[in-house]
Coordinates of C-alpha atoms and ligand atoms in Angstrom, one line a residue:
M1 CA -15.2 -1.1 -6.5
A2 CA -15.7 2.2 -8.1
W3 CA -12.1 3.4 -8.0
D4 CA -11.7 7.1 -8.8
P5 CA -8.2 7.9 -10.2
A6 CA -8.7 11.7 -9.6
Q7 CA -9.6 11.3 -6.0
Y8 CA -6.9 8.7 -5.5
G9 CA -4.4 11.1 -7.0
L10 CA -5.1 13.9 -4.5
F11 CA -2.2 12.9 -2.2
E12 CA -0.1 11.3 -4.9
A13 CA 3.3 11.9 -3.4
A14 CA 2.4 10.6 0.0
R15 CA 0.6 7.6 -1.4
A16 CA 3.5 6.7 -3.8
R17 CA 6.3 7.0 -1.2
P18 CA 5.9 3.5 0.3
G19 CA 5.9 2.1 -3.2
H20 CA 9.2 3.9 -4.0
D21 CA 10.6 2.6 -0.7
L22 CA 9.6 -0.9 -1.7
I23 CA 11.3 -0.6 -5.1
A24 CA 14.4 0.7 -3.3
A25 CA 14.4 -2.4 -1.1
L26 CA 14.5 -4.8 -4.1
P27 CA 17.7 -6.7 -4.3
P28 CA 20.0 -6.0 -7.3
C29 CA 18.7 -8.1 -10.3
K30 CA 18.2 -7.9 -14.0
P31 CA 14.7 -9.3 -14.5
A32 CA 13.4 -10.2 -17.9
T33 CA 9.8 -10.0 -16.7
V34 CA 8.1 -7.7 -14.2
V35 CA 4.5 -7.7 -13.2
D36 CA 2.7 -5.1 -11.1
L37 CA -0.5 -6.5 -9.5
G38 CA -3.1 -3.9 -8.7
C39 CA -1.1 -1.4 -10.7
G40 CA -3.8 1.3 -10.4
A41 CA -3.0 4.4 -12.4
G42 CA 0.4 3.0 -13.2
K43 CA 2.9 5.5 -11.8
L44 CA 4.8 2.9 -9.8
T45 CA 4.6 0.4 -12.8
M46 CA 6.4 3.2 -14.8
A47 CA 9.1 3.5 -12.1
L48 CA 9.6 -0.3 -12.4
A49 CA 9.7 0.0 -16.2
N50 CA 12.2 2.8 -16.0
R51 CA 14.4 0.9 -13.6
W52 CA 14.5 -2.1 -15.9
S53 CA 14.1 -0.7 -19.4
A54 CA 15.0 -4.0 -21.1
A55 CA 12.4 -6.0 -19.1
E56 CA 8.9 -7.0 -20.3
V57 CA 6.6 -5.1 -17.9
A58 CA 2.9 -5.7 -17.3
G59 CA 0.4 -3.9 -15.1
I60 CA -2.7 -5.8 -14.0
D61 CA -5.7 -4.2 -12.5
S62 CA -9.5 -4.9 -12.2
S63 CA -10.5 -1.3 -12.4
S64 CA -11.0 0.0 -16.0
A65 CA -11.0 3.6 -14.7
M66 CA -7.6 3.2 -13.0
L67 CA -6.2 1.2 -16.0
G68 CA -7.5 3.8 -18.4
R69 CA -5.3 6.4 -16.7
A70 CA -2.3 4.0 -16.7
A71 CA -2.7 3.3 -20.4
L72 CA -2.1 7.0 -21.1
L73 CA 1.4 6.8 -19.6
D74 CA 3.4 4.5 -21.8
A75 CA 2.9 1.8 -24.4
R76 CA 6.0 -0.1 -23.3
V77 CA 4.0 -1.5 -20.5
A78 CA 1.3 -4.2 -21.2
W79 CA -1.7 -2.8 -19.3
E80 CA -4.1 -5.7 -18.6
L81 CA -7.6 -5.8 -17.1
G82 CA -7.5 -8.7 -14.7
D83 CA -8.5 -9.9 -11.3
I84 CA -5.7 -10.9 -8.9
R85 CA -8.0 -13.5 -7.3
H86 CA -7.8 -15.5 -10.6
W87 CA -4.5 -14.3 -12.0
T88 CA -1.7 -16.7 -12.8
P89 CA 1.3 -15.9 -14.9
K90 CA 1.7 -17.5 -18.3
A91 CA 5.3 -18.3 -17.3
P92 CA 7.1 -17.7 -14.0
V93 CA 8.0 -13.9 -13.5
D94 CA 11.3 -12.5 -12.2
V95 CA 9.8 -9.6 -10.2
L96 CA 6.2 -9.8 -8.9
F97 CA 5.4 -6.4 -7.4
S98 CA 2.2 -5.2 -5.6
N99 CA 1.7 -1.9 -3.8
A100 CA -1.4 -1.1 -1.7
A101 CA -3.5 -3.6 -3.6
L102 CA -3.5 -7.1 -1.9
Q103 CA -5.3 -5.8 1.2
W104 CA -8.4 -5.8 -1.1
V105 CA -8.1 -9.5 -1.8
E106 CA -9.3 -12.1 0.7
G107 CA -7.6 -15.4 1.6
H108 CA -4.0 -14.3 2.1
G109 CA -3.1 -17.8 3.5
T110 CA -3.5 -19.3 0.1
L111 CA -3.0 -16.1 -2.1
F112 CA 0.5 -15.3 -0.9
P113 CA 2.1 -18.8 -1.4
R114 CA 0.2 -19.1 -4.7
L115 CA 1.7 -15.7 -5.9
L116 CA 5.2 -16.7 -4.8
R117 CA 4.9 -20.0 -6.7
G118 CA 4.4 -17.8 -9.8
V119 CA 7.8 -16.3 -9.3
A120 CA 10.8 -17.9 -11.1
P121 CA 13.5 -19.5 -9.0
G122 CA 15.8 -16.7 -7.6
G123 CA 13.2 -14.1 -8.6
V124 CA 11.5 -11.8 -6.0
M125 CA 8.0 -11.0 -4.8
A126 CA 7.7 -7.5 -3.2
V127 CA 4.5 -6.4 -1.5
Q128 CA 3.4 -3.4 0.5
M129 CA 0.0 -3.2 2.2
P130 CA -1.5 -0.7 4.7
R131 CA -1.7 -2.1 8.3
N132 CA -3.6 0.8 9.9
F133 CA -7.0 -0.8 10.3
A134 CA -6.9 0.0 14.1
S135 CA -6.3 3.7 13.4
P136 CA -9.0 6.3 14.0
S137 CA -9.4 6.7 10.2
H138 CA -10.7 3.1 10.1
T139 CA -12.2 2.5 13.6
L140 CA -14.3 5.7 13.3
L141 CA -15.5 4.6 9.9
R142 CA -16.5 1.1 11.2
Q143 CA -18.1 2.5 14.4
L144 CA -20.2 4.9 12.4
A145 CA -21.2 2.2 9.9
E146 CA -22.5 0.1 12.7
D147 CA -24.3 2.9 14.5
G148 CA -26.8 4.6 12.3
P149 CA -29.8 4.1 10.0
W150 CA -27.4 2.7 7.4
A151 CA -26.2 -0.2 9.7
A152 CA -28.1 -2.9 7.9
A153 CA -27.0 -1.7 4.4
L154 CA -23.4 -1.5 5.4
A155 CA -23.3 -4.7 7.4
G156 CA -20.2 -6.8 6.4
K157 CA -19.0 -4.2 3.9
L158 CA -16.0 -2.9 6.0
R159 CA -13.5 -5.5 6.9
E160 CA -11.9 -5.2 10.3
A161 CA -8.4 -6.5 9.7
P162 CA -7.7 -7.5 6.1
V163 CA -4.0 -7.6 6.7
H164 CA -2.5 -10.1 9.2
D165 CA 0.4 -10.0 11.6
P166 CA 3.9 -9.7 9.9
A167 CA 5.1 -13.0 11.2
Q168 CA 2.1 -14.7 9.6
Y169 CA 3.3 -13.7 6.1
Y170 CA 6.8 -15.0 7.0
D171 CA 5.2 -18.4 7.9
W172 CA 3.2 -18.5 4.7
L173 CA 6.1 -17.6 2.4
A174 CA 9.2 -19.2 4.1
P175 CA 8.5 -22.8 3.0
I176 CA 8.9 -21.9 -0.7
A177 CA 11.4 -19.0 -0.3
A178 CA 15.1 -18.8 -0.1
H179 CA 14.8 -15.6 2.0
V180 CA 11.9 -13.5 3.4
D181 CA 12.3 -10.0 4.6
V182 CA 9.3 -8.5 6.4
W183 CA 9.1 -5.1 8.1
E184 CA 6.8 -2.3 9.0
T185 CA 7.1 1.4 8.7
E186 CA 4.9 4.1 10.2
Y187 CA 4.8 7.2 8.0
L188 CA 3.7 10.5 9.3
H189 CA 2.1 11.9 6.3
V190 CA 1.8 15.7 6.3
L191 CA -1.4 16.6 4.5
D192 CA -2.7 20.0 3.2
G193 CA -6.2 21.3 2.8
P194 CA -9.5 21.1 4.7
D195 CA -10.5 17.6 5.9
P196 CA -7.6 15.8 4.2
V197 CA -8.0 12.5 6.0
L198 CA -11.6 12.4 4.8
E199 CA -10.4 13.2 1.3
W200 CA -7.8 10.5 1.6
T201 CA -10.2 7.8 2.8
K202 CA -12.8 8.7 0.2
A203 CA -10.4 7.2 -2.4
T204 CA -9.9 4.0 -0.5
A205 CA -11.4 2.8 2.9
M206 CA -14.6 4.7 2.4
L207 CA -15.3 3.3 -1.1
P208 CA -17.7 0.6 0.2
V209 CA -19.8 3.3 1.9
L210 CA -19.7 5.6 -1.2
E211 CA -21.0 2.7 -3.3
T212 CA -23.7 1.7 -0.9
L213 CA -25.3 4.9 0.5
Q214 CA -26.8 7.7 -1.6
G215 CA -28.3 11.2 -1.3
A216 CA -29.1 12.7 2.1
E217 CA -28.0 9.5 3.9
L218 CA -24.6 9.6 2.3
A219 CA -24.3 13.3 3.1
D220 CA -25.2 12.7 6.8
F221 CA -22.7 9.8 7.0
T222 CA -20.0 11.8 5.4
E223 CA -20.5 14.9 7.7
R224 CA -20.5 12.7 10.8
Y225 CA -17.3 10.9 9.7
R226 CA -15.7 14.3 8.7
A227 CA -16.4 15.8 12.2
A228 CA -15.0 12.7 13.9
L229 CA -11.9 12.7 11.8
A230 CA -11.4 16.4 12.4
A231 CA -11.4 15.8 16.1
A232 CA -9.1 12.7 15.8
Y233 CA -6.6 14.4 13.5
P234 CA -6.5 18.1 14.6
R235 CA -4.7 20.6 12.4
R236 CA -1.2 21.6 13.6
A237 CA -0.1 25.2 14.2
D238 CA 0.9 25.5 10.5
G239 CA -2.6 24.5 9.3
R240 CA -1.5 21.1 8.1
T241 CA -2.7 17.7 9.3
L242 CA -0.5 14.8 10.4
F243 CA -1.8 11.4 9.4
P244 CA 0.2 8.5 11.0
F245 CA 0.0 5.5 8.7
R246 CA 1.5 2.1 9.4
R247 CA 2.4 -0.1 6.4
L248 CA 3.6 -3.7 6.1
F249 CA 6.4 -4.6 3.6
M250 CA 7.8 -7.9 2.4
V251 CA 10.4 -9.0 -0.1
A252 CA 10.6 -12.7 -0.6
T253 CA 13.2 -14.4 -2.9
R254 CA 11.9 -17.6 -4.5
A255 CA 13.9 -20.7 -3.6
S256 CA 15.8 -22.2 -6.5
Ligands
SAM1 C1 -4.9 1.6 -3.5 S1 -4.9 1.3 -5.3 C2 -3.1 1.1 -5.5 C3 -2.7 1.3 -7.0 C4 -1.2 1.3 -7.2 N1 -0.6 0.0 -6.9 C5 -0.5 2.4 -6.5 O1 0.2 2.0 -5.5 O2 -0.7 3.5 -6.8 C6 -5.4 -0.3 -5.3 C7 -5.6 -0.9 -6.7 O3 -5.9 -2.3 -6.5 C8 -6.8 -2.7 -7.5 N2 -7.4 -3.9 -7.1 C9 -8.2 -4.2 -6.0 N3 -8.6 -5.4 -6.0 C10 -8.1 -6.0 -7.1 C11 -8.3 -7.3 -7.7 N4 -8.9 -8.3 -7.1 N5 -7.7 -7.5 -8.9 C12 -7.0 -6.6 -9.5 N6 -6.8 -5.3 -9.0 C13 -7.4 -5.1 -7.8 C14 -7.8 -1.5 -7.6 O4 -8.5 -1.5 -8.7 C15 -6.8 -0.3 -7.4 O5 -6.4 0.2 -8.6

């Protein structure tokens, strides 16, 4: 995926907030090792490194563009190009963190227990993923992808529900966890600017479309999606746009 750190950074505060909420939900601990999977441009990795300044902290990401931004932040963190699908820790880690990344990886039924097995006894795995795939931002994108001259090119590129029901994650993690806490929060992001939901999704959900279509076809797709989003997310009286966004959180403590 052609991740664009500048586009992703447009709504930095709103995007980072669930990550900070996840960090705040971590139990008190003094980890020696912390890993941030899908660390992106590294801002949350830095928050982890600042919280535990004595810990060895690594940020793993498969996008060299995102990691390039992260590498500018701080040399205390080991920034590593890597793919979560094949990642295993050299030694069990004390805090395994992932914000808004694992929804891009398939096979959660095997991935999540495998990741928790990489956590040291008594250590924690903390994950946040969007669970807004039934929201207009995503349903309109999928409908449009299926209904136009681009349908064949886009077939199978937009996944319908990459994130499962909350209870499913409990069932996958509980057999090897001492404690599993799963919850959801729906944020009401307040966005500035023209077409902010389009600008938001251009950095994430729309990436498969941006990678596949080109030229006039991409311009046509984008304009139709923009118009549909503008109707679904009308501007408020103050000119801003409200973007409801449901997210799934989990913090699992590895059994001793
Ligand atoms: C939405 S960004 C989130 C970045 C960061 N965690 C944050 O909250 O700001 C998702 C990140 O996951 C990374 N990613 C997606 N699939 C990945 C994979 N299979 N292996 C490693 N990184 C992956 C992307 O490159 C991207 O940087």
